[in-house]
PDB file of C-alpha atoms and ligand atoms in Angstrom:
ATOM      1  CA  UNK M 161       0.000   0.000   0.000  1.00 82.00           C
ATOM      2  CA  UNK M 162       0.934   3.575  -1.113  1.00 91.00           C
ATOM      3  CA  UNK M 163       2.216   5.269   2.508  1.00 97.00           C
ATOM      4  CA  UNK M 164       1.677   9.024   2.682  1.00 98.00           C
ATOM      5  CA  UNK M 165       3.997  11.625   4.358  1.00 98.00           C
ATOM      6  CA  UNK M 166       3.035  15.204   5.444  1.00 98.00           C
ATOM      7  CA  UNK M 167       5.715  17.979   5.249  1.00 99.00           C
ATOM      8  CA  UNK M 168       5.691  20.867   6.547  1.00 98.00           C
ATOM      9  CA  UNK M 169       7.973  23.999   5.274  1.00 98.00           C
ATOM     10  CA  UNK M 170       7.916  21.888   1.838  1.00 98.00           C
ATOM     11  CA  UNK M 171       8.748  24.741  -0.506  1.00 98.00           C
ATOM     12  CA  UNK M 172      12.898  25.568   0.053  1.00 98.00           C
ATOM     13  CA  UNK M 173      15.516  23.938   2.122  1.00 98.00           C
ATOM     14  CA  UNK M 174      15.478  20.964   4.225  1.00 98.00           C
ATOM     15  CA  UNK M 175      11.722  20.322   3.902  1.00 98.00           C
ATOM     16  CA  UNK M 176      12.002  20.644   0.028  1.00 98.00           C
ATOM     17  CA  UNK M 177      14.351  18.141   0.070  1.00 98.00           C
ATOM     18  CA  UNK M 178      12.121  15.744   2.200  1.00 99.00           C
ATOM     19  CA  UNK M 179       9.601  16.150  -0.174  1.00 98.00           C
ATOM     20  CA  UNK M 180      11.806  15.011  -3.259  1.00 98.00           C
ATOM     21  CA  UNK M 181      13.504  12.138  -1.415  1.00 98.00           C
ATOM     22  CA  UNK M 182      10.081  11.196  -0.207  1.00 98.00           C
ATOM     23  CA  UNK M 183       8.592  11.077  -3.207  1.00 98.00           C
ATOM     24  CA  UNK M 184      11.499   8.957  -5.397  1.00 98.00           C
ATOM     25  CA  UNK M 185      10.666   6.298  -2.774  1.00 98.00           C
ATOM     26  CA  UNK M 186       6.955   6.304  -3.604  1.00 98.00           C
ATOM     27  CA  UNK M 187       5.313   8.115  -0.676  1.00 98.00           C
ATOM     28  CA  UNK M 188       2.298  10.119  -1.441  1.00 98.00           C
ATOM     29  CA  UNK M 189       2.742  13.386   0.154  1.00 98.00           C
ATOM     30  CA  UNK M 190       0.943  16.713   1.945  1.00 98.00           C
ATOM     31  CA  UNK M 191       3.136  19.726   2.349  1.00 98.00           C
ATOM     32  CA  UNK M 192       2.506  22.376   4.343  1.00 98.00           C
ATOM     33  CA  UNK M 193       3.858  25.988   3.664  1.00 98.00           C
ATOM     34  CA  UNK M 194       2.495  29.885   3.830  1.00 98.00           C
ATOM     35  CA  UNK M 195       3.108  30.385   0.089  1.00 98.00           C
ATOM     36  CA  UNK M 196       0.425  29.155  -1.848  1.00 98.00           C
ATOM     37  CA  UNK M 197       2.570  29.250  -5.443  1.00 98.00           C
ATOM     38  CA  UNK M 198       5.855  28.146  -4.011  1.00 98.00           C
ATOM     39  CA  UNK M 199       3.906  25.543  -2.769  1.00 98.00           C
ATOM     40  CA  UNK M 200       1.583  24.350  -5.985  1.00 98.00           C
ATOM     41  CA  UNK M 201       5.359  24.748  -7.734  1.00 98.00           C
ATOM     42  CA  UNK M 202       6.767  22.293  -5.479  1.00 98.00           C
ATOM     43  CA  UNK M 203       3.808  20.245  -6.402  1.00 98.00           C
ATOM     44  CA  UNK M 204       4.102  20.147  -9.949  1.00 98.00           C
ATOM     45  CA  UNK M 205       7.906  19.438 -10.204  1.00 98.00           C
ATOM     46  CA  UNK M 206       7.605  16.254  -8.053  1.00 98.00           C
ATOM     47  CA  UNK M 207       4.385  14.748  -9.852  1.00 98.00           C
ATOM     48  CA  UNK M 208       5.946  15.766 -13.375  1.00 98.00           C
ATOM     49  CA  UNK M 209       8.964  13.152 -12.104  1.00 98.00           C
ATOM     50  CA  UNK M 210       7.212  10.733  -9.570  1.00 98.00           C
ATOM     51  CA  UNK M 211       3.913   8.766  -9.839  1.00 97.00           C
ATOM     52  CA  UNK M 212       3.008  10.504  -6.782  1.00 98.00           C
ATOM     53  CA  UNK M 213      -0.404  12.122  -5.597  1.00 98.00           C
ATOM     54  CA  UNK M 214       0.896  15.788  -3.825  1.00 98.00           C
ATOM     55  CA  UNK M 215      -1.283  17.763  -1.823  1.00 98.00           C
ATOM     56  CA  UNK M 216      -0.882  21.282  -0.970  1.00 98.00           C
ATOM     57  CA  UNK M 217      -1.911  22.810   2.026  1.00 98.00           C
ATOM     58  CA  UNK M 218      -1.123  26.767   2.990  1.00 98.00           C
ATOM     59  CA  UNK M 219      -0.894  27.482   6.306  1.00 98.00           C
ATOM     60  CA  UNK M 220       0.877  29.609   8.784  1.00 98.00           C
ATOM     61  CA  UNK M 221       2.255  27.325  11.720  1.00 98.00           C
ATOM     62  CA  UNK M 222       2.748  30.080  13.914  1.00 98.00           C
ATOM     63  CA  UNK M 223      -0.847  30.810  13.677  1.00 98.00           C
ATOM     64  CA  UNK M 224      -3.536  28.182  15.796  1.00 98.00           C
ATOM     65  CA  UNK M 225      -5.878  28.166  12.808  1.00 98.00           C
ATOM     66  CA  UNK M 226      -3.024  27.239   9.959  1.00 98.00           C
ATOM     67  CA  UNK M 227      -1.940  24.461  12.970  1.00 98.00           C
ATOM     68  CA  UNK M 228      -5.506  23.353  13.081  1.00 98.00           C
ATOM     69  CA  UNK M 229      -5.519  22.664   9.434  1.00 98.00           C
ATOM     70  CA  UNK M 230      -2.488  20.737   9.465  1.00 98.00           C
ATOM     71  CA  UNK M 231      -3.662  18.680  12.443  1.00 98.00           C
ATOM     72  CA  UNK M 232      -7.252  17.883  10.561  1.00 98.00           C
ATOM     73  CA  UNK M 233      -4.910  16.550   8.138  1.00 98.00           C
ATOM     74  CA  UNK M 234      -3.304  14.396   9.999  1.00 98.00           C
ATOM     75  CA  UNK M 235      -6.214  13.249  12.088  1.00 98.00           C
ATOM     76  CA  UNK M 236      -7.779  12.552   9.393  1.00 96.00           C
ATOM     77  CA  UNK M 237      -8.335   8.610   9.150  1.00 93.00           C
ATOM     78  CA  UNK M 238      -9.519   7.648   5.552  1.00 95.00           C
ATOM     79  CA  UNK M 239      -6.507   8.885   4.679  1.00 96.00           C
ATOM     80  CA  UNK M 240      -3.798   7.876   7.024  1.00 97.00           C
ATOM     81  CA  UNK M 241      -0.613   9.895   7.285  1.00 98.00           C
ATOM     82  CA  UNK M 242       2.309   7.491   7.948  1.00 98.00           C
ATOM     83  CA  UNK M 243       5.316  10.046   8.459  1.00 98.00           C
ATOM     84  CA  UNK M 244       5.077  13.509  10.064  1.00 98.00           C
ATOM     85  CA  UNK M 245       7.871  15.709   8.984  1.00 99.00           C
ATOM     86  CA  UNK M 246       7.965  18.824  11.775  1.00 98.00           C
ATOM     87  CA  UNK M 247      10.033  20.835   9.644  1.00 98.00           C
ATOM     88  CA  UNK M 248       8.740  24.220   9.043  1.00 98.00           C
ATOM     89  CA  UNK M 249      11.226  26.817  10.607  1.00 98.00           C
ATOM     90  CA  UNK M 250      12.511  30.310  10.962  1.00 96.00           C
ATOM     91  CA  UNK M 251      15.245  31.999  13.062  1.00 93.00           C
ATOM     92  CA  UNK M 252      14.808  35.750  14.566  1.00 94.00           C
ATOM     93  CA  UNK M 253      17.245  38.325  13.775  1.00 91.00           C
ATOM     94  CA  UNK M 254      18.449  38.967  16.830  1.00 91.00           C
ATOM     95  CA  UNK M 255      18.943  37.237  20.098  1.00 92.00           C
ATOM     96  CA  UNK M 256      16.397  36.713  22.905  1.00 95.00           C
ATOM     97  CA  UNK M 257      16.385  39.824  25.083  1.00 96.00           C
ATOM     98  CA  UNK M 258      16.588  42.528  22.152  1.00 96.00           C
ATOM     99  CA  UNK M 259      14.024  41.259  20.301  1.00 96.00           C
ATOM    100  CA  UNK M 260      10.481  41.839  20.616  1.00 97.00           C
ATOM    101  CA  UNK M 261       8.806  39.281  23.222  1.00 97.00           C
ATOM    102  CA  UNK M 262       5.867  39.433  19.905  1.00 97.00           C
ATOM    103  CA  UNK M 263       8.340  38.299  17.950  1.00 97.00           C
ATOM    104  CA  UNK M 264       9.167  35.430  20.495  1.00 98.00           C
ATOM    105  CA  UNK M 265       6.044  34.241  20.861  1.00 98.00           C
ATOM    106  CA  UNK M 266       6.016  34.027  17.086  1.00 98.00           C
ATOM    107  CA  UNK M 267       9.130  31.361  17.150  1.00 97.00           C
ATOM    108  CA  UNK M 268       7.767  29.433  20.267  1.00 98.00           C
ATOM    109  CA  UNK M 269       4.303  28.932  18.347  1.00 98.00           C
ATOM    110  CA  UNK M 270       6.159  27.542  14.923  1.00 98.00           C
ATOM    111  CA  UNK M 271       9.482  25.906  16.848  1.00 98.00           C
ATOM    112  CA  UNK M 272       7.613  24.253  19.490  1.00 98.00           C
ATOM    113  CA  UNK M 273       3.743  24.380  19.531  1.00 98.00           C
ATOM    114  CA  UNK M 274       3.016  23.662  16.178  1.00 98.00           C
ATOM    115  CA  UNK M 275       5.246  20.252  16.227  1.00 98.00           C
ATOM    116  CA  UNK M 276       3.739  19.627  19.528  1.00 98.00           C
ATOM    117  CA  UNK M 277       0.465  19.584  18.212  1.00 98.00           C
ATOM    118  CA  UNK M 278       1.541  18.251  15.171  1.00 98.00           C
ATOM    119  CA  UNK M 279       2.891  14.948  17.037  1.00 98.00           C
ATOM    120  CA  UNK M 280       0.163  14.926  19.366  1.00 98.00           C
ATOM    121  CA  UNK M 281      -2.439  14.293  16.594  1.00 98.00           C
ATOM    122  CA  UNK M 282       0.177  11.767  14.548  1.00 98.00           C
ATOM    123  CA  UNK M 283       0.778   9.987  17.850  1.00 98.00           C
ATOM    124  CA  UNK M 284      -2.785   9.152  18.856  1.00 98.00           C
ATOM    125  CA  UNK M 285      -3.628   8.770  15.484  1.00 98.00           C
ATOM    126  CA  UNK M 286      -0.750   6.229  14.150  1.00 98.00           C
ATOM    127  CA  UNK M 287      -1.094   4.575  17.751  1.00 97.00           C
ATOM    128  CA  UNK M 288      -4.206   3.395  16.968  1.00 96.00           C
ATOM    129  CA  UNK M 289      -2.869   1.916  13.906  1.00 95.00           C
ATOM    130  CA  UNK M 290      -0.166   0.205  15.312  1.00 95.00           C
ATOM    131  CA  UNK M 291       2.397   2.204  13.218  1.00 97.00           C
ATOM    132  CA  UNK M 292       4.005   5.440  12.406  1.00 98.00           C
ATOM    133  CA  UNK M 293       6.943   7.407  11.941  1.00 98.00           C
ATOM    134  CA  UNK M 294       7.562  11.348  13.267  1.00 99.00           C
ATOM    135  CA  UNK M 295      10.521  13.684  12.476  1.00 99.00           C
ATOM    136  CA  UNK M 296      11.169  16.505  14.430  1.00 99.00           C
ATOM    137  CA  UNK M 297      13.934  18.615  12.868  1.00 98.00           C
ATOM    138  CA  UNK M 298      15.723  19.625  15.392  1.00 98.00           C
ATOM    139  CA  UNK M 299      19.204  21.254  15.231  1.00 98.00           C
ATOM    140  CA  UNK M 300      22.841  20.776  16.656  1.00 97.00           C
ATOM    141  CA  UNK M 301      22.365  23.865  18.180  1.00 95.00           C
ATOM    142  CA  UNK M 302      20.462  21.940  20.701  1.00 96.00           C
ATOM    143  CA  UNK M 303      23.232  20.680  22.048  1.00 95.00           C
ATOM    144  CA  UNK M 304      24.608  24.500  22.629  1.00 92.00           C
ATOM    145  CA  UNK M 305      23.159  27.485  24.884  1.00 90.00           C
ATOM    146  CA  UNK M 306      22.766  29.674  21.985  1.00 88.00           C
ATOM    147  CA  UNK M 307      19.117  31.491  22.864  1.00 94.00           C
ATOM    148  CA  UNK M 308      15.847  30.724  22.767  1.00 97.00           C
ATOM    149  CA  UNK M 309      16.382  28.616  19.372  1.00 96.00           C
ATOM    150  CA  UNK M 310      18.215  26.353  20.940  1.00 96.00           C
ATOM    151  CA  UNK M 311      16.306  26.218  23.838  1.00 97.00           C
ATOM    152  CA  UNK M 312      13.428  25.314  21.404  1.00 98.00           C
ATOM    153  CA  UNK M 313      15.576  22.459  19.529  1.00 98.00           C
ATOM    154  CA  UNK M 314      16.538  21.210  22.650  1.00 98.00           C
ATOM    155  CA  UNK M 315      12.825  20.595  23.821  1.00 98.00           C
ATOM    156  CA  UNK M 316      11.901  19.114  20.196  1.00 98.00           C
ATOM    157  CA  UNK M 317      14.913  16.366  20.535  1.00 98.00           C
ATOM    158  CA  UNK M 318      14.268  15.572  24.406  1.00 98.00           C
ATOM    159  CA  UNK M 319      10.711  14.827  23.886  1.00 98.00           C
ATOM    160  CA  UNK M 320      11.612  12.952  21.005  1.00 98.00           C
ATOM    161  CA  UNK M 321      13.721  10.577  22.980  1.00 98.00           C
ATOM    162  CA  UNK M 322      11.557  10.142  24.838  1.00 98.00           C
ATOM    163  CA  UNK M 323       8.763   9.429  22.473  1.00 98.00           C
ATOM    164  CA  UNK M 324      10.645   6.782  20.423  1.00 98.00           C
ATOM    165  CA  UNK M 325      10.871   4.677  23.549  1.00 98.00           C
ATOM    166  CA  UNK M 326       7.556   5.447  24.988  1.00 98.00           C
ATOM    167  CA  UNK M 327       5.548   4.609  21.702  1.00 98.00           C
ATOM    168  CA  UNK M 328       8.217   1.912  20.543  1.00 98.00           C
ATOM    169  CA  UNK M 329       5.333  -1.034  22.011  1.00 97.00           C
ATOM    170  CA  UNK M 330       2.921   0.385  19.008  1.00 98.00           C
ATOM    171  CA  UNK M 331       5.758   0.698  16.599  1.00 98.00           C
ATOM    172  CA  UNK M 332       6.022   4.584  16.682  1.00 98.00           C
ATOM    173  CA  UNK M 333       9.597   5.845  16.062  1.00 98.00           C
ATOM    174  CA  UNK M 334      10.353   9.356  16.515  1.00 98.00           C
ATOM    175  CA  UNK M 335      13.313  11.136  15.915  1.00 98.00           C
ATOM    176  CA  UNK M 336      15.088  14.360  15.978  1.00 98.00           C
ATOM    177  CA  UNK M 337      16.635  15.484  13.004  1.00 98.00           C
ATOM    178  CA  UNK M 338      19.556  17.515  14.060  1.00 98.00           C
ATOM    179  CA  UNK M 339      22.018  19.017  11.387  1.00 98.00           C
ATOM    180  CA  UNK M 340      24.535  21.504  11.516  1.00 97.00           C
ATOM    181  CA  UNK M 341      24.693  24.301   8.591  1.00 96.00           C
ATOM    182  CA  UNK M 342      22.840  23.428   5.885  1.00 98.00           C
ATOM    183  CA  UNK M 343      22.622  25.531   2.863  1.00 96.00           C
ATOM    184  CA  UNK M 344      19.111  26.808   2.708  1.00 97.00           C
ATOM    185  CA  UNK M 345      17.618  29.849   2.690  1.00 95.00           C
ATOM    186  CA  UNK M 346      17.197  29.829   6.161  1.00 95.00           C
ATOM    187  CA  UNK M 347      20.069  32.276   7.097  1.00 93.00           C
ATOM    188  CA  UNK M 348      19.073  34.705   4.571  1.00 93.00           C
ATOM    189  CA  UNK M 349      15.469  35.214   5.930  1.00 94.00           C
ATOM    190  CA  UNK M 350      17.706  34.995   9.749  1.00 91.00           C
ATOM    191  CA  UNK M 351      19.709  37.990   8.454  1.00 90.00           C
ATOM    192  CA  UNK M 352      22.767  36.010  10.101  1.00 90.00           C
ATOM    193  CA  UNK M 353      26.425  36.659   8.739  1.00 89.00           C
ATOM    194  CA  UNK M 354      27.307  33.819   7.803  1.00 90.00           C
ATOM    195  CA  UNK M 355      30.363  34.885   6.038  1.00 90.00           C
ATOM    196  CA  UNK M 356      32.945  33.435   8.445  1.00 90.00           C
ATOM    197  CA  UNK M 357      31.598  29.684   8.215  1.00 93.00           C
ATOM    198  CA  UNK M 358      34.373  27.592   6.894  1.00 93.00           C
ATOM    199  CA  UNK M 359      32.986  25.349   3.620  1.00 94.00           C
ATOM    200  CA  UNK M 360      33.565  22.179   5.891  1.00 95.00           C
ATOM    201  CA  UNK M 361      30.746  22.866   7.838  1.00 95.00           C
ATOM    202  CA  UNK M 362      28.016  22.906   5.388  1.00 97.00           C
ATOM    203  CA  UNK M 363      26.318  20.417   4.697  1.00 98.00           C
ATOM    204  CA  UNK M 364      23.875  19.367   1.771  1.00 98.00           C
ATOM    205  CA  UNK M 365      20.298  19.371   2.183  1.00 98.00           C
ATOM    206  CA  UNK M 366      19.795  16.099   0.167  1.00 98.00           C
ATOM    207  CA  UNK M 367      22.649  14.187   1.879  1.00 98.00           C
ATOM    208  CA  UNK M 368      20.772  15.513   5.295  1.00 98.00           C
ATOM    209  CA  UNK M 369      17.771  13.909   4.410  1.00 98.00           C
ATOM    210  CA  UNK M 370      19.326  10.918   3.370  1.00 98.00           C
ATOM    211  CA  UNK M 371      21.121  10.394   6.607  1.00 98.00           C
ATOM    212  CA  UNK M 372      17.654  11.023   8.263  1.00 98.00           C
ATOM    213  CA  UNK M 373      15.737   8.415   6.436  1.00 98.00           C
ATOM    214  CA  UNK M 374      18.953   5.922   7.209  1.00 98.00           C
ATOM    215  CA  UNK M 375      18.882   6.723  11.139  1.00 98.00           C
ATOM    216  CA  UNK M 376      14.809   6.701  10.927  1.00 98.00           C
ATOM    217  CA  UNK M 377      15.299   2.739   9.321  1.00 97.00           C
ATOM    218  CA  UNK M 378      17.421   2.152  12.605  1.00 98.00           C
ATOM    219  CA  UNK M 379      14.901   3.736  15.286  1.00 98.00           C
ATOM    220  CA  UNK M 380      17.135   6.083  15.956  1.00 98.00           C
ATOM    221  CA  UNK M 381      15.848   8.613  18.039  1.00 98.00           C
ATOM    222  CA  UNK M 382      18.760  11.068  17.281  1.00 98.00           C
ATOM    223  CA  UNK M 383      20.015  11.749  13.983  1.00 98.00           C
ATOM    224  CA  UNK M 384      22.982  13.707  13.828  1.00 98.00           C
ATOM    225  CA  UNK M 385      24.334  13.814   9.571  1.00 98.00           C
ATOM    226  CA  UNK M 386      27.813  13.680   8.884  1.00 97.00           C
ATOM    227  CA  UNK M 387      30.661  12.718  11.070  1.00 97.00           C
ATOM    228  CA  UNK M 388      32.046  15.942  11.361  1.00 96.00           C
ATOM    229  CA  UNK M 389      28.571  17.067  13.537  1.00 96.00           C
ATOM    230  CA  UNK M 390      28.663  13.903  14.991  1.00 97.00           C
ATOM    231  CA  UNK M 391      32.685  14.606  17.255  1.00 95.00           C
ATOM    232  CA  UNK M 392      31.351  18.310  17.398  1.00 93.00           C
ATOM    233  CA  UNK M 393      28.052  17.638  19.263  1.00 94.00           C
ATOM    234  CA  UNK M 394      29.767  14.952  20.842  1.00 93.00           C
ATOM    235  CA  UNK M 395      32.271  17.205  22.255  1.00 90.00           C
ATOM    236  CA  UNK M 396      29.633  20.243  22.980  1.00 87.00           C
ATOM    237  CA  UNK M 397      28.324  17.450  26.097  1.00 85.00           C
ATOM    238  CA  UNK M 398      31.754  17.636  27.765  1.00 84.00           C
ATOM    239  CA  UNK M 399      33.853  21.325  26.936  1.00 82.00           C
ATOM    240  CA  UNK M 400      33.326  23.819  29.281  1.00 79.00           C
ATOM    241  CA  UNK M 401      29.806  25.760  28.145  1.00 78.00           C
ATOM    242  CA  UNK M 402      31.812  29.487  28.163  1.00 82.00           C
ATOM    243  CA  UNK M 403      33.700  28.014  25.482  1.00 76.00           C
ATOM    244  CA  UNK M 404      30.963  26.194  23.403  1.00 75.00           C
ATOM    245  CA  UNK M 405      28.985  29.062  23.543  1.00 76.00           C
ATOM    246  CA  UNK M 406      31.516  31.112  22.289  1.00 71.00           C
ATOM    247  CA  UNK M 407      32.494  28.509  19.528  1.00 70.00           C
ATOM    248  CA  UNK M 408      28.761  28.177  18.547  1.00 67.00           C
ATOM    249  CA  UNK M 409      28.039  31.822  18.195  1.00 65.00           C
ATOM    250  CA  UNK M 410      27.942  32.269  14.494  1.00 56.00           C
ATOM    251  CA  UNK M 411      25.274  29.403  13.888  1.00 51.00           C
ATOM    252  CA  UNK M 412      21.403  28.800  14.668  1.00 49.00           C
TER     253      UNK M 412
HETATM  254  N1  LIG Z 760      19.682  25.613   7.410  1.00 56.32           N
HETATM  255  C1  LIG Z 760      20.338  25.259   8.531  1.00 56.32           C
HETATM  256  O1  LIG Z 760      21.555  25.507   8.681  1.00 56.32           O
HETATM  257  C2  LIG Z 760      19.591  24.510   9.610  1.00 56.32           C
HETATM  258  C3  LIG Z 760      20.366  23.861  10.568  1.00 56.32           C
HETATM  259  C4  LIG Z 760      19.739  23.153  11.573  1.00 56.32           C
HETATM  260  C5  LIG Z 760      18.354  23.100  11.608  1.00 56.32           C
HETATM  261  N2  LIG Z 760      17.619  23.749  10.673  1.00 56.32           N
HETATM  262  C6  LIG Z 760      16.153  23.649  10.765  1.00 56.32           C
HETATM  263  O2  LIG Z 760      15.688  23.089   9.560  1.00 56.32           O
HETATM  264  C7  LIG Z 760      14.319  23.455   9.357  1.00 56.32           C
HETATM  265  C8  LIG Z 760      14.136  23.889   7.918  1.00 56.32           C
HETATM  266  O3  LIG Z 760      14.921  25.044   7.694  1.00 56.32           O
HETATM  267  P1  LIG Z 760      15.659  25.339   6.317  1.00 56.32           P
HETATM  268  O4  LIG Z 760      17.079  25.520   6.624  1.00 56.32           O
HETATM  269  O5  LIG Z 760      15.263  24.385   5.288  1.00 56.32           O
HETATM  270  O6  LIG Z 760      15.073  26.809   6.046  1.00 56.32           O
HETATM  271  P2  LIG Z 760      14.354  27.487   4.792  1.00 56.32           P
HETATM  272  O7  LIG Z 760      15.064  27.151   3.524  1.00 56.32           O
HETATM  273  O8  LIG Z 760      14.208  28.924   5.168  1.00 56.32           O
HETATM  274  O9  LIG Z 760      12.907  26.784   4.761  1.00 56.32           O
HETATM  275  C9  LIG Z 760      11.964  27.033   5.774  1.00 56.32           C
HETATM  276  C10 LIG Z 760      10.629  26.422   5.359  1.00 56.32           C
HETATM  277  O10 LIG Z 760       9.692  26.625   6.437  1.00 56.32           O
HETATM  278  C11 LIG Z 760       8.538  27.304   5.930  1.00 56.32           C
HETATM  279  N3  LIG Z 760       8.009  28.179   6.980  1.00 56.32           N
HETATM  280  C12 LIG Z 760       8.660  29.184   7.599  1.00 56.32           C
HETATM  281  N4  LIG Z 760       7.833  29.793   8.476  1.00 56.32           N
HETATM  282  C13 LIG Z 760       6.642  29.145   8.395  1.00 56.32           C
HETATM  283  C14 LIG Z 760       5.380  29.307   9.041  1.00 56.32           C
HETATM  284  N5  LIG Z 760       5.160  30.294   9.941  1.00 56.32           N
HETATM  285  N6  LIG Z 760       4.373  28.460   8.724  1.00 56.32           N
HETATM  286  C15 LIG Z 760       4.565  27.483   7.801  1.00 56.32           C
HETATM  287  N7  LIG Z 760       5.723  27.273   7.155  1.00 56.32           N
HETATM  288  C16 LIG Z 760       6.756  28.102   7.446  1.00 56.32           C
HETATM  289  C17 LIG Z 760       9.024  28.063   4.708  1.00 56.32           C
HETATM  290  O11 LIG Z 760       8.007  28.276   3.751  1.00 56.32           O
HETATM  291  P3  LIG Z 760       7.123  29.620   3.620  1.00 56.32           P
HETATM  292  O12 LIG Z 760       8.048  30.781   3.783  1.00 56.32           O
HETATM  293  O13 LIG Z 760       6.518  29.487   2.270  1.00 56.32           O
HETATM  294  O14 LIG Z 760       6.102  29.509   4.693  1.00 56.32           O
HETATM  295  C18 LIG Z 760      10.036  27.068   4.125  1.00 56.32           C
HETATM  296  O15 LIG Z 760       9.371  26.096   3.361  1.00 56.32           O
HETATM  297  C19 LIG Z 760      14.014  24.523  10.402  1.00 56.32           C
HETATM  298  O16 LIG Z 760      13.264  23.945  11.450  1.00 56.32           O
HETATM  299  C20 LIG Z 760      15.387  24.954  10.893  1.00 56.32           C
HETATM  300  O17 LIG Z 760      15.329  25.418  12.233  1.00 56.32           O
HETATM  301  C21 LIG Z 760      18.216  24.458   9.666  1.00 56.32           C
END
């Protein structure tokens, strides 16, 4: 049977890629966005190469009614949703205490509520199935004290591993996606310099994604791509914070 996969923040970056990936292995998908033509774009290019059905849905994550339509989609049981992709993201120019608390609120309702939701409806949903898989992407900065992002990537991969134990008995994995730099256009919108990152540390969206999928085979509840990421966050648990912090500055 066809499986079907809901992304959200399908039209650039990380969640574009999903998409693709997603669809070259045969999974009929939903993807979530705020750009209605970015979004029926995204559409078209993957069922012009995949024998895919594609469903757009616009909505603004950071908004309870745009959450609410992503979680009818989900709940929705004549046509199951077998992976949840909590992708959608942004980063704040600024860091927490100069920016406006508005703003703030803003990132807590996309970064954390909206996955929370999100994998509240796919858990009691797929639980009754017996079956699902959820993907939280996360970030290394999790691993960092770098602001309120990474205070909210940090929540997103604790309740994960937690979740892919607790919901292992009705074969639920969950995991936390988290990657270093990625070229998107995610630091662009962010306004972040990110001049002064060495090539080494970028990584590729697709080869991201790829990694994901792998770790997600494995019930991994922690997905960390390349092995460069995988010494730094390693080594983030045990340095002295002062100096990760300072180290980690430049990301999000
Ligand atoms: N790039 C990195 O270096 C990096 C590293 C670690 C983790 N991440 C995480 O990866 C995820 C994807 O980021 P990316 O790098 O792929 O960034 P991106 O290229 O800027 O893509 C962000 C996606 O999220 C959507 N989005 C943003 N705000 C939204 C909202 N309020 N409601 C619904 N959709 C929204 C955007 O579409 P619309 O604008 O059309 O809504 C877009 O599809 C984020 O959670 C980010 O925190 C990124």
């Amino acid at each position: 049977m066809t499986r079907r996969a809901l992304v959200t923040g399908a039209t650039s970056g990380i969640g574009n890629a999903f998409a693709r990936e997603l669809a070259k292995r045969g999974f009929d998908l939903v993807i979530v966005a705020r750009t209605t033509d970015r979004l029926e774009s995204v559409a078209a290019q993957i069922r012009s190469k995949h024998d895919v059905t594609v469903d757009v849905l616009t909505a603004d994550l950071a908004a309870p009614e745009g959450v609410r339509a992503a979680v009818n989609v989900v709940t929705d049981t004549t046509r199951p949703v077998d992976l949840l992709v909590n992708n959608a993201g942004a980063s704040l120019a600024g860091w927490f205490g100069t920016t406006d608390v508005a703003a703030e609120d803003g990132q807590l309702d996309l970064l954390v509520r909206a996955p929370m939701h999100l994998m509240d409806a796919a858990i009691k949903t797929m639980a009754g199935r017996k079956g699902g898989q959820i993907i939280n992407v996360a970030s290394v900065a999790a691993f960092t004290p770098r602001g309120a992002y990474s205070a909210h990537k940090a929540w997103l991969v604790n309740i994960s591993r937690w979740a892919n134990i607790h919901y292992a008995d009705v074969n639920i994995s969950v995991q936390a996606l988290c990657p270093g730099f990625v070229r998107t256009e995610f630091h662009q919108r962010g306004e972040m310099d990110v001049s002064g990152v060495p090539r080494w540390m970028w990584l590729d969206a697709d080869n991201v994604v790829k990694a994901s999928l792998k770790d997600l085979d494995k019930r991994k509840s922690v997905s960390i791509p390349s092995l460069r990421y995988k010494v730094l966050a390693g080594l983030a648990q045990y340095l002295p914070k002062t100096l990760v912090t300072r180290v980690a500055r430049r990301g999000r």
